PDB file of C-alpha atoms in Angstrom:
ATOM      1  CA  UNK A   1      75.507 -20.117  36.305  1.00  0.00           C
ATOM      2  CA  UNK A   2      79.446 -19.314  37.300  1.00  0.00           C
ATOM      3  CA  UNK A   3      80.015 -15.838  36.731  1.00  0.00           C
ATOM      4  CA  UNK A   4      83.573 -14.305  36.628  1.00  0.00           C
ATOM      5  CA  UNK A   5      85.719 -11.175  38.200  1.00  0.00           C
ATOM      6  CA  UNK A   6      84.524  -9.092  35.055  1.00  0.00           C
ATOM      7  CA  UNK A   7      80.930 -10.093  35.820  1.00  0.00           C
ATOM      8  CA  UNK A   8      81.074  -9.822  38.942  1.00  0.00           C
ATOM      9  CA  UNK A   9      82.072  -6.019  38.530  1.00  0.00           C
ATOM     10  CA  UNK A  10      79.130  -5.635  35.794  1.00  0.00           C
ATOM     11  CA  UNK A  11      76.994  -6.651  39.038  1.00  0.00           C
ATOM     12  CA  UNK A  12      77.841  -4.608  41.307  1.00  0.00           C
ATOM     13  CA  UNK A  13      77.983  -1.584  38.889  1.00  0.00           C
ATOM     14  CA  UNK A  14      74.396  -2.462  37.715  1.00  0.00           C
ATOM     15  CA  UNK A  15      72.633  -3.733  40.723  1.00  0.00           C
ATOM     16  CA  UNK A  16      71.031  -0.713  42.007  1.00  0.00           C
ATOM     17  CA  UNK A  17      69.862   0.222  38.404  1.00  0.00           C
ATOM     18  CA  UNK A  18      70.920   1.605  35.233  1.00  0.00           C
ATOM     19  CA  UNK A  19      71.610   5.154  34.840  1.00  0.00           C
ATOM     20  CA  UNK A  20      68.326   6.708  33.150  1.00  0.00           C
ATOM     21  CA  UNK A  21      70.163   8.561  30.558  1.00  0.00           C
ATOM     22  CA  UNK A  22      70.356   7.917  26.588  1.00  0.00           C
ATOM     23  CA  UNK A  23      73.782   5.687  26.609  1.00  0.00           C
ATOM     24  CA  UNK A  24      72.854   3.617  30.031  1.00  0.00           C
ATOM     25  CA  UNK A  25      75.376   0.935  29.067  1.00  0.00           C
ATOM     26  CA  UNK A  26      77.907   3.319  27.691  1.00  0.00           C
ATOM     27  CA  UNK A  27      77.932   4.941  31.147  1.00  0.00           C
ATOM     28  CA  UNK A  28      78.252   1.349  33.110  1.00  0.00           C
ATOM     29  CA  UNK A  29      81.159   0.839  30.612  1.00  0.00           C
ATOM     30  CA  UNK A  30      82.902   3.944  31.072  1.00  0.00           C
ATOM     31  CA  UNK A  31      82.906   3.638  34.594  1.00  0.00           C
ATOM     32  CA  UNK A  32      84.481  -0.088  34.464  1.00  0.00           C
ATOM     33  CA  UNK A  33      86.791   0.604  31.723  1.00  0.00           C
ATOM     34  CA  UNK A  34      85.082  -2.046  29.241  1.00  0.00           C
ATOM     35  CA  UNK A  35      84.134  -1.478  25.699  1.00  0.00           C
ATOM     36  CA  UNK A  36      80.487  -1.073  25.612  1.00  0.00           C
ATOM     37  CA  UNK A  37      80.517  -3.659  22.976  1.00  0.00           C
ATOM     38  CA  UNK A  38      82.149  -6.000  25.430  1.00  0.00           C
ATOM     39  CA  UNK A  39      79.705  -5.134  28.724  1.00  0.00           C
ATOM     40  CA  UNK A  40      76.356  -5.537  26.428  1.00  0.00           C
ATOM     41  CA  UNK A  41      77.470  -8.745  25.101  1.00  0.00           C
ATOM     42  CA  UNK A  42      78.136 -10.220  28.576  1.00  0.00           C
ATOM     43  CA  UNK A  43      75.096  -8.866  29.709  1.00  0.00           C
ATOM     44  CA  UNK A  44      73.224 -10.957  26.854  1.00  0.00           C
ATOM     45  CA  UNK A  45      75.486 -13.520  27.941  1.00  0.00           C
ATOM     46  CA  UNK A  46      74.658 -13.347  31.205  1.00  0.00           C
ATOM     47  CA  UNK A  47      70.468 -12.945  30.685  1.00  0.00           C
ATOM     48  CA  UNK A  48      71.268 -16.288  28.269  1.00  0.00           C
ATOM     49  CA  UNK A  49      72.221 -18.419  31.226  1.00  0.00           C
ATOM     50  CA  UNK A  50      69.873 -16.942  33.672  1.00  0.00           C
ATOM     51  CA  UNK A  51      71.995 -14.866  36.085  1.00  0.00           C
ATOM     52  CA  UNK A  52      70.308 -12.083  34.789  1.00  0.00           C
ATOM     53  CA  UNK A  53      66.430 -12.690  35.154  1.00  0.00           C
ATOM     54  CA  UNK A  54      65.236  -9.776  33.257  1.00  0.00           C
ATOM     55  CA  UNK A  55      66.406  -6.193  32.617  1.00  0.00           C
ATOM     56  CA  UNK A  56      62.917  -4.076  33.510  1.00  0.00           C
ATOM     57  CA  UNK A  57      61.256  -1.854  35.055  1.00  0.00           C
ATOM     58  CA  UNK A  58      59.702  -2.475  38.750  1.00  0.00           C
ATOM     59  CA  UNK A  59      56.554  -0.757  39.716  1.00  0.00           C
ATOM     60  CA  UNK A  60      56.008   0.245  42.989  1.00  0.00           C
ATOM     61  CA  UNK A  61      52.847  -2.068  43.635  1.00  0.00           C
ATOM     62  CA  UNK A  62      51.759   0.114  46.977  1.00  0.00           C
ATOM     63  CA  UNK A  63      52.110   3.425  44.950  1.00  0.00           C
ATOM     64  CA  UNK A  64      49.960   1.925  42.027  1.00  0.00           C
ATOM     65  CA  UNK A  65      47.398   0.728  44.637  1.00  0.00           C
ATOM     66  CA  UNK A  66      48.271  -2.725  45.261  1.00  0.00           C
ATOM     67  CA  UNK A  67      48.669  -2.559  48.894  1.00  0.00           C
ATOM     68  CA  UNK A  68      47.148  -5.950  50.678  1.00  0.00           C
ATOM     69  CA  UNK A  69      49.742  -8.226  50.279  1.00  0.00           C
ATOM     70  CA  UNK A  70      49.873 -12.124  51.966  1.00  0.00           C
ATOM     71  CA  UNK A  71      51.858 -15.643  52.438  1.00  0.00           C
ATOM     72  CA  UNK A  72      49.279 -18.249  51.182  1.00  0.00           C
ATOM     73  CA  UNK A  73      50.786 -21.682  52.057  1.00  0.00           C
ATOM     74  CA  UNK A  74      50.007 -25.008  50.961  1.00  0.00           C
ATOM     75  CA  UNK A  75      50.153 -28.766  51.700  1.00  0.00           C
ATOM     76  CA  UNK A  76      50.129 -30.090  48.241  1.00  0.00           C
ATOM     77  CA  UNK A  77      50.620 -33.538  47.464  1.00  0.00           C
ATOM     78  CA  UNK A  78      54.841 -34.476  46.602  1.00  0.00           C
ATOM     79  CA  UNK A  79      53.783 -35.816  43.170  1.00  0.00           C
ATOM     80  CA  UNK A  80      51.662 -32.791  41.799  1.00  0.00           C
ATOM     81  CA  UNK A  81      53.912 -30.274  43.586  1.00  0.00           C
ATOM     82  CA  UNK A  82      56.003 -29.178  40.599  1.00  0.00           C
ATOM     83  CA  UNK A  83      53.610 -29.037  37.948  1.00  0.00           C
ATOM     84  CA  UNK A  84      51.091 -27.080  40.253  1.00  0.00           C
ATOM     85  CA  UNK A  85      54.055 -25.125  41.834  1.00  0.00           C
ATOM     86  CA  UNK A  86      54.408 -23.878  37.976  1.00  0.00           C
ATOM     87  CA  UNK A  87      50.966 -23.150  37.560  1.00  0.00           C
ATOM     88  CA  UNK A  88      50.408 -21.040  40.298  1.00  0.00           C
ATOM     89  CA  UNK A  89      53.968 -19.324  39.932  1.00  0.00           C
ATOM     90  CA  UNK A  90      52.571 -18.212  36.828  1.00  0.00           C
ATOM     91  CA  UNK A  91      49.493 -16.507  38.116  1.00  0.00           C
ATOM     92  CA  UNK A  92      49.849 -12.440  37.615  1.00  0.00           C
ATOM     93  CA  UNK A  93      49.161 -11.873  41.346  1.00  0.00           C
ATOM     94  CA  UNK A  94      51.654 -13.935  42.907  1.00  0.00           C
ATOM     95  CA  UNK A  95      55.036 -12.291  42.929  1.00  0.00           C
ATOM     96  CA  UNK A  96      57.074 -15.280  44.681  1.00  0.00           C
ATOM     97  CA  UNK A  97      56.365 -18.566  44.757  1.00  0.00           C
ATOM     98  CA  UNK A  98      58.453 -21.769  45.968  1.00  0.00           C
ATOM     99  CA  UNK A  99      58.155 -25.154  47.340  1.00  0.00           C
ATOM    100  CA  UNK A 100      60.061 -25.410  50.524  1.00  0.00           C
ATOM    101  CA  UNK A 101      60.277 -28.561  53.227  1.00  0.00           C
ATOM    102  CA  UNK A 102      57.485 -29.004  55.852  1.00  0.00           C
ATOM    103  CA  UNK A 103      58.501 -29.022  59.201  1.00  0.00           C
ATOM    104  CA  UNK A 104      56.420 -30.237  62.610  1.00  0.00           C
ATOM    105  CA  UNK A 105      53.311 -28.236  63.030  1.00  0.00           C
ATOM    106  CA  UNK A 106      53.823 -26.933  59.325  1.00  0.00           C
ATOM    107  CA  UNK A 107      52.031 -29.134  57.065  1.00  0.00           C
ATOM    108  CA  UNK A 108      52.914 -26.637  53.585  1.00  0.00           C
ATOM    109  CA  UNK A 109      55.305 -27.002  51.168  1.00  0.00           C
ATOM    110  CA  UNK A 110      54.150 -24.706  48.900  1.00  0.00           C
ATOM    111  CA  UNK A 111      54.148 -20.709  49.676  1.00  0.00           C
ATOM    112  CA  UNK A 112      52.964 -18.073  47.188  1.00  0.00           C
ATOM    113  CA  UNK A 113      53.108 -14.463  47.786  1.00  0.00           C
ATOM    114  CA  UNK A 114      49.461 -12.809  46.583  1.00  0.00           C
ATOM    115  CA  UNK A 115      49.006  -9.015  46.020  1.00  0.00           C
ATOM    116  CA  UNK A 116      46.080  -7.279  45.535  1.00  0.00           C
ATOM    117  CA  UNK A 117      44.101  -3.900  46.552  1.00  0.00           C
ATOM    118  CA  UNK A 118      42.595  -5.022  49.497  1.00  0.00           C
ATOM    119  CA  UNK A 119      42.639  -7.862  51.657  1.00  0.00           C
ATOM    120  CA  UNK A 120      39.092  -9.283  50.239  1.00  0.00           C
ATOM    121  CA  UNK A 121      40.643  -8.938  46.982  1.00  0.00           C
ATOM    122  CA  UNK A 122      43.637 -11.136  48.269  1.00  0.00           C
ATOM    123  CA  UNK A 123      41.223 -13.402  49.560  1.00  0.00           C
ATOM    124  CA  UNK A 124      39.044 -13.896  45.967  1.00  0.00           C
ATOM    125  CA  UNK A 125      42.926 -14.251  44.763  1.00  0.00           C
ATOM    126  CA  UNK A 126      43.747 -17.307  46.995  1.00  0.00           C
ATOM    127  CA  UNK A 127      40.000 -18.742  46.471  1.00  0.00           C
ATOM    128  CA  UNK A 128      41.961 -18.671  42.675  1.00  0.00           C
ATOM    129  CA  UNK A 129      44.507 -20.990  43.899  1.00  0.00           C
ATOM    130  CA  UNK A 130      42.376 -23.394  45.868  1.00  0.00           C
ATOM    131  CA  UNK A 131      40.487 -24.149  42.678  1.00  0.00           C
ATOM    132  CA  UNK A 132      43.339 -24.604  40.877  1.00  0.00           C
ATOM    133  CA  UNK A 133      44.934 -26.886  43.182  1.00  0.00           C
ATOM    134  CA  UNK A 134      41.631 -29.014  43.542  1.00  0.00           C
ATOM    135  CA  UNK A 135      41.683 -32.290  45.692  1.00  0.00           C
ATOM    136  CA  UNK A 136      45.778 -32.326  45.423  1.00  0.00           C
ATOM    137  CA  UNK A 137      46.023 -29.542  48.234  1.00  0.00           C
ATOM    138  CA  UNK A 138      45.018 -31.095  51.763  1.00  0.00           C
ATOM    139  CA  UNK A 139      45.697 -27.735  53.977  1.00  0.00           C
ATOM    140  CA  UNK A 140      45.838 -24.412  53.137  1.00  0.00           C
ATOM    141  CA  UNK A 141      46.650 -21.171  55.356  1.00  0.00           C
ATOM    142  CA  UNK A 142      47.626 -17.297  54.814  1.00  0.00           C
ATOM    143  CA  UNK A 143      49.895 -15.266  56.468  1.00  0.00           C
ATOM    144  CA  UNK A 144      49.751 -11.288  56.568  1.00  0.00           C
ATOM    145  CA  UNK A 145      52.107  -9.220  57.805  1.00  0.00           C
ATOM    146  CA  UNK A 146      51.431  -7.013  60.443  1.00  0.00           C
ATOM    147  CA  UNK A 147      54.940  -5.256  60.768  1.00  0.00           C
ATOM    148  CA  UNK A 148      58.576  -4.948  58.606  1.00  0.00           C
ATOM    149  CA  UNK A 149      60.690  -5.828  61.521  1.00  0.00           C
ATOM    150  CA  UNK A 150      63.849  -5.197  59.271  1.00  0.00           C
ATOM    151  CA  UNK A 151      64.479  -4.606  55.350  1.00  0.00           C
ATOM    152  CA  UNK A 152      67.796  -4.547  54.123  1.00  0.00           C
ATOM    153  CA  UNK A 153      68.749  -5.254  50.043  1.00  0.00           C
ATOM    154  CA  UNK A 154      70.568  -8.098  49.126  1.00  0.00           C
ATOM    155  CA  UNK A 155      74.237  -6.670  47.672  1.00  0.00           C
ATOM    156  CA  UNK A 156      77.264  -8.068  46.411  1.00  0.00           C
ATOM    157  CA  UNK A 157      80.682  -6.522  46.543  1.00  0.00           C
ATOM    158  CA  UNK A 158      82.175  -5.503  43.539  1.00  0.00           C
ATOM    159  CA  UNK A 159      85.935  -7.392  44.323  1.00  0.00           C
ATOM    160  CA  UNK A 160      86.435 -10.716  45.695  1.00  0.00           C
TER     161      UNK A 160
ATOM    162  CA  UNK B   1      60.171   3.172  49.592  1.00  0.00           C
ATOM    163  CA  UNK B   2      56.625   4.787  49.473  1.00  0.00           C
ATOM    164  CA  UNK B   3      53.973   2.770  50.649  1.00  0.00           C
ATOM    165  CA  UNK B   4      51.067   5.002  49.916  1.00  0.00           C
ATOM    166  CA  UNK B   5      48.918   4.878  47.051  1.00  0.00           C
ATOM    167  CA  UNK B   6      49.141   7.590  44.510  1.00  0.00           C
ATOM    168  CA  UNK B   7      46.024   9.421  43.399  1.00  0.00           C
ATOM    169  CA  UNK B   8      45.418   7.712  40.607  1.00  0.00           C
ATOM    170  CA  UNK B   9      45.215  11.190  38.561  1.00  0.00           C
ATOM    171  CA  UNK B  10      48.734  11.568  39.067  1.00  0.00           C
ATOM    172  CA  UNK B  11      49.588   9.203  36.424  1.00  0.00           C
ATOM    173  CA  UNK B  12      48.847   9.642  32.432  1.00  0.00           C
ATOM    174  CA  UNK B  13      47.876   7.505  30.129  1.00  0.00           C
ATOM    175  CA  UNK B  14      51.516   7.974  28.758  1.00  0.00           C
ATOM    176  CA  UNK B  15      52.814   6.884  32.336  1.00  0.00           C
ATOM    177  CA  UNK B  16      50.689   3.667  32.186  1.00  0.00           C
ATOM    178  CA  UNK B  17      51.560   2.571  29.271  1.00  0.00           C
ATOM    179  CA  UNK B  18      55.077   3.023  30.224  1.00  0.00           C
ATOM    180  CA  UNK B  19      54.824   0.951  33.876  1.00  0.00           C
ATOM    181  CA  UNK B  20      52.897  -1.721  31.707  1.00  0.00           C
ATOM    182  CA  UNK B  21      55.283  -2.248  28.887  1.00  0.00           C
ATOM    183  CA  UNK B  22      58.347  -1.808  30.992  1.00  0.00           C
ATOM    184  CA  UNK B  23      57.927  -4.314  33.294  1.00  0.00           C
ATOM    185  CA  UNK B  24      58.140  -7.111  30.495  1.00  0.00           C
ATOM    186  CA  UNK B  25      61.613  -5.770  29.539  1.00  0.00           C
ATOM    187  CA  UNK B  26      64.254  -3.491  28.710  1.00  0.00           C
ATOM    188  CA  UNK B  27      66.733  -3.984  25.564  1.00  0.00           C
ATOM    189  CA  UNK B  28      70.638  -4.214  25.541  1.00  0.00           C
ATOM    190  CA  UNK B  29      71.229  -1.561  22.818  1.00  0.00           C
ATOM    191  CA  UNK B  30      73.269   1.659  22.697  1.00  0.00           C
ATOM    192  CA  UNK B  31      70.636   3.646  22.591  1.00  0.00           C
ATOM    193  CA  UNK B  32      68.072   1.147  25.039  1.00  0.00           C
ATOM    194  CA  UNK B  33      65.557   4.168  25.522  1.00  0.00           C
ATOM    195  CA  UNK B  34      65.119   5.211  21.611  1.00  0.00           C
ATOM    196  CA  UNK B  35      64.499   1.511  21.016  1.00  0.00           C
ATOM    197  CA  UNK B  36      61.748   1.340  23.627  1.00  0.00           C
ATOM    198  CA  UNK B  37      60.224   4.588  23.166  1.00  0.00           C
ATOM    199  CA  UNK B  38      59.719   3.501  19.494  1.00  0.00           C
ATOM    200  CA  UNK B  39      57.817   0.532  20.728  1.00  0.00           C
ATOM    201  CA  UNK B  40      55.271   3.068  22.848  1.00  0.00           C
ATOM    202  CA  UNK B  41      55.267   5.532  19.970  1.00  0.00           C
ATOM    203  CA  UNK B  42      57.105   8.114  22.085  1.00  0.00           C
ATOM    204  CA  UNK B  43      59.982  10.272  21.584  1.00  0.00           C
ATOM    205  CA  UNK B  44      63.709   9.340  23.123  1.00  0.00           C
ATOM    206  CA  UNK B  45      63.899  12.315  25.194  1.00  0.00           C
ATOM    207  CA  UNK B  46      60.306  11.890  26.339  1.00  0.00           C
ATOM    208  CA  UNK B  47      60.377   8.450  27.830  1.00  0.00           C
ATOM    209  CA  UNK B  48      64.100   9.487  29.698  1.00  0.00           C
ATOM    210  CA  UNK B  49      62.041  12.296  30.976  1.00  0.00           C
ATOM    211  CA  UNK B  50      58.649  10.358  32.117  1.00  0.00           C
ATOM    212  CA  UNK B  51      60.900   7.576  33.855  1.00  0.00           C
ATOM    213  CA  UNK B  52      62.891  10.086  36.165  1.00  0.00           C
ATOM    214  CA  UNK B  53      59.321  11.518  36.732  1.00  0.00           C
ATOM    215  CA  UNK B  54      57.967   8.409  37.703  1.00  0.00           C
ATOM    216  CA  UNK B  55      60.779   7.124  39.772  1.00  0.00           C
ATOM    217  CA  UNK B  56      60.763  10.973  41.481  1.00  0.00           C
ATOM    218  CA  UNK B  57      56.731  10.393  42.340  1.00  0.00           C
ATOM    219  CA  UNK B  58      57.809   6.856  43.738  1.00  0.00           C
ATOM    220  CA  UNK B  59      56.079   4.913  41.226  1.00  0.00           C
ATOM    221  CA  UNK B  60      58.691   2.504  40.382  1.00  0.00           C
ATOM    222  CA  UNK B  61      61.214   1.254  42.894  1.00  0.00           C
ATOM    223  CA  UNK B  62      64.015  -0.340  40.471  1.00  0.00           C
ATOM    224  CA  UNK B  63      64.981   0.096  36.957  1.00  0.00           C
ATOM    225  CA  UNK B  64      67.801  -2.254  35.466  1.00  0.00           C
ATOM    226  CA  UNK B  65      68.898  -6.041  35.619  1.00  0.00           C
ATOM    227  CA  UNK B  66      67.233  -8.128  38.171  1.00  0.00           C
ATOM    228  CA  UNK B  67      69.698 -10.504  39.146  1.00  0.00           C
ATOM    229  CA  UNK B  68      69.345 -14.003  40.546  1.00  0.00           C
ATOM    230  CA  UNK B  69      70.513 -14.201  43.950  1.00  0.00           C
ATOM    231  CA  UNK B  70      71.699 -17.558  43.869  1.00  0.00           C
ATOM    232  CA  UNK B  71      73.620 -16.954  40.462  1.00  0.00           C
ATOM    233  CA  UNK B  72      75.416 -13.909  42.575  1.00  0.00           C
ATOM    234  CA  UNK B  73      77.177 -16.324  44.743  1.00  0.00           C
ATOM    235  CA  UNK B  74      75.570 -16.828  48.324  1.00  0.00           C
ATOM    236  CA  UNK B  75      72.957 -18.871  50.212  1.00  0.00           C
ATOM    237  CA  UNK B  76      69.297 -17.765  51.410  1.00  0.00           C
ATOM    238  CA  UNK B  77      67.079 -19.537  53.848  1.00  0.00           C
ATOM    239  CA  UNK B  78      63.446 -18.321  54.885  1.00  0.00           C
ATOM    240  CA  UNK B  79      62.994 -19.134  58.930  1.00  0.00           C
ATOM    241  CA  UNK B  80      60.451 -18.487  61.221  1.00  0.00           C
ATOM    242  CA  UNK B  81      59.770 -18.393  64.836  1.00  0.00           C
ATOM    243  CA  UNK B  82      56.932 -19.000  67.532  1.00  0.00           C
ATOM    244  CA  UNK B  83      57.518 -15.833  69.538  1.00  0.00           C
ATOM    245  CA  UNK B  84      55.633 -15.046  73.130  1.00  0.00           C
ATOM    246  CA  UNK B  85      54.167 -11.531  72.463  1.00  0.00           C
ATOM    247  CA  UNK B  86      55.431 -10.713  75.723  1.00  0.00           C
ATOM    248  CA  UNK B  87      59.106 -11.207  74.414  1.00  0.00           C
ATOM    249  CA  UNK B  88      58.591  -9.964  70.819  1.00  0.00           C
ATOM    250  CA  UNK B  89      60.510  -6.679  70.917  1.00  0.00           C
ATOM    251  CA  UNK B  90      63.526  -8.200  72.742  1.00  0.00           C
ATOM    252  CA  UNK B  91      63.429 -11.034  70.433  1.00  0.00           C
ATOM    253  CA  UNK B  92      63.073  -9.057  67.348  1.00  0.00           C
ATOM    254  CA  UNK B  93      66.220  -7.289  68.484  1.00  0.00           C
ATOM    255  CA  UNK B  94      68.441 -10.405  68.991  1.00  0.00           C
ATOM    256  CA  UNK B  95      67.584 -11.516  65.816  1.00  0.00           C
ATOM    257  CA  UNK B  96      67.585  -8.122  63.728  1.00  0.00           C
ATOM    258  CA  UNK B  97      71.318  -7.467  65.264  1.00  0.00           C
ATOM    259  CA  UNK B  98      72.891 -10.186  63.302  1.00  0.00           C
ATOM    260  CA  UNK B  99      73.565  -9.056  59.577  1.00  0.00           C
ATOM    261  CA  UNK B 100      72.787 -12.192  57.935  1.00  0.00           C
ATOM    262  CA  UNK B 101      69.141 -10.987  58.675  1.00  0.00           C
ATOM    263  CA  UNK B 102      67.741  -9.476  55.349  1.00  0.00           C
ATOM    264  CA  UNK B 103      63.916  -9.055  55.933  1.00  0.00           C
ATOM    265  CA  UNK B 104      62.370  -9.619  58.904  1.00  0.00           C
ATOM    266  CA  UNK B 105      57.977  -9.159  59.162  1.00  0.00           C
ATOM    267  CA  UNK B 106      55.712 -10.207  61.843  1.00  0.00           C
ATOM    268  CA  UNK B 107      53.002 -12.175  60.630  1.00  0.00           C
ATOM    269  CA  UNK B 108      49.275 -13.330  61.427  1.00  0.00           C
ATOM    270  CA  UNK B 109      50.037 -16.997  62.734  1.00  0.00           C
ATOM    271  CA  UNK B 110      51.800 -19.246  65.745  1.00  0.00           C
ATOM    272  CA  UNK B 111      54.911 -18.754  64.426  1.00  0.00           C
ATOM    273  CA  UNK B 112      54.706 -15.251  64.033  1.00  0.00           C
ATOM    274  CA  UNK B 113      58.562 -13.686  63.377  1.00  0.00           C
ATOM    275  CA  UNK B 114      59.541 -14.670  59.815  1.00  0.00           C
ATOM    276  CA  UNK B 115      63.030 -13.754  58.339  1.00  0.00           C
ATOM    277  CA  UNK B 116      65.545 -14.152  55.709  1.00  0.00           C
ATOM    278  CA  UNK B 117      68.676 -15.382  56.274  1.00  0.00           C
ATOM    279  CA  UNK B 118      71.689 -14.463  53.913  1.00  0.00           C
ATOM    280  CA  UNK B 119      75.229 -15.247  53.901  1.00  0.00           C
ATOM    281  CA  UNK B 120      78.224 -16.292  51.548  1.00  0.00           C
ATOM    282  CA  UNK B 121      77.201 -19.998  51.998  1.00  0.00           C
ATOM    283  CA  UNK B 122      75.634 -22.765  53.558  1.00  0.00           C
ATOM    284  CA  UNK B 123      77.607 -23.092  56.639  1.00  0.00           C
ATOM    285  CA  UNK B 124      76.756 -19.042  57.375  1.00  0.00           C
ATOM    286  CA  UNK B 125      73.379 -19.997  57.305  1.00  0.00           C
ATOM    287  CA  UNK B 126      73.632 -22.640  59.731  1.00  0.00           C
ATOM    288  CA  UNK B 127      75.822 -20.420  62.342  1.00  0.00           C
ATOM    289  CA  UNK B 128      73.462 -17.690  62.319  1.00  0.00           C
ATOM    290  CA  UNK B 129      70.523 -19.730  62.564  1.00  0.00           C
ATOM    291  CA  UNK B 130      72.098 -21.670  65.660  1.00  0.00           C
ATOM    292  CA  UNK B 131      73.117 -18.157  66.876  1.00  0.00           C
ATOM    293  CA  UNK B 132      70.171 -17.363  67.227  1.00  0.00           C
ATOM    294  CA  UNK B 133      68.790 -20.141  68.881  1.00  0.00           C
ATOM    295  CA  UNK B 134      71.591 -19.928  71.585  1.00  0.00           C
ATOM    296  CA  UNK B 135      70.733 -16.335  72.436  1.00  0.00           C
ATOM    297  CA  UNK B 136      67.019 -16.534  72.580  1.00  0.00           C
ATOM    298  CA  UNK B 137      66.279 -20.641  73.618  1.00  0.00           C
ATOM    299  CA  UNK B 138      63.733 -20.543  71.078  1.00  0.00           C
ATOM    300  CA  UNK B 139      63.381 -22.592  68.064  1.00  0.00           C
ATOM    301  CA  UNK B 140      64.211 -21.183  64.301  1.00  0.00           C
ATOM    302  CA  UNK B 141      62.454 -23.387  61.964  1.00  0.00           C
ATOM    303  CA  UNK B 142      64.494 -23.445  58.371  1.00  0.00           C
ATOM    304  CA  UNK B 143      62.569 -23.493  55.119  1.00  0.00           C
ATOM    305  CA  UNK B 144      65.602 -23.293  52.790  1.00  0.00           C
ATOM    306  CA  UNK B 145      63.533 -22.893  49.187  1.00  0.00           C
ATOM    307  CA  UNK B 146      63.977 -26.341  47.289  1.00  0.00           C
ATOM    308  CA  UNK B 147      62.391 -25.385  44.141  1.00  0.00           C
ATOM    309  CA  UNK B 148      61.186 -22.036  42.590  1.00  0.00           C
ATOM    310  CA  UNK B 149      58.859 -21.235  39.862  1.00  0.00           C
ATOM    311  CA  UNK B 150      59.035 -18.891  37.261  1.00  0.00           C
ATOM    312  CA  UNK B 151      56.750 -15.229  37.895  1.00  0.00           C
ATOM    313  CA  UNK B 152      54.412 -13.982  35.691  1.00  0.00           C
ATOM    314  CA  UNK B 153      53.369 -10.867  38.137  1.00  0.00           C
ATOM    315  CA  UNK B 154      52.911  -8.300  36.712  1.00  0.00           C
ATOM    316  CA  UNK B 155      51.240  -4.858  38.676  1.00  0.00           C
ATOM    317  CA  UNK B 156      48.458  -3.438  36.178  1.00  0.00           C
ATOM    318  CA  UNK B 157      49.010   0.313  35.759  1.00  0.00           C
TER     319      UNK B 157
END
């Protein structure tokens, strides 16, 4: 998934968002001194390569009432972890889903962030995951966040 | 970012339709709002006005391309620490002082501090985690992603 210097400039110019105007791509192209057709072709190519995951609107889930979330963690038997992880990730209430290494005192290898309008709802959705994993899951837990200690965006620079 | 729920009557049916539809994707075209508006049975101008309004209300956090963080170059690692309550604030200050610490959350577990390290290289991750261990005298458990799954997450509006 390599990106060249022009792609990098496009990423830097659009990572905070697109202008909400009639011709947003022409506006970005103008800022970068590119032809709009070139810019659109490059963005389509990045989308095909998976560098752009999607172009979309991200609703603020807190504003829309999804105020509860928990990091659910699962000890899933290794030979089924990829298959089951894919099924958990596809659920519409899971916003992040990863396999990670276990650690001493930490038997869990599957992490899934679960969202809902209340903690009860999160627990109900967690039960759905538990049913889906079945006997392939040997241990489980959920960690609720009690405080944001730091939050900064991930940003790249346009040059270099 | 707004964390309080909006009163449900702030959004009308058209707003909800827009929020639901544009989560799935937005076109690359010379007049993309006209393309999207047509599918929603709206006028281009109306769609633009409503998206701006939704943004002002705090109903939208982002609008545009979502990039794969690793594809943009860089390394990331989820880390966790077991911090005694009495030392929590002090350790938090030491951890947060590192520019590599992108997010940091207090969580309900024996491992009660969870943060993401972001650096240009894997080596940068190791250096930051090792430095935090030296400064705090505590273990930084590292949970790099081994596999990431496609996400079907949608927020019903």
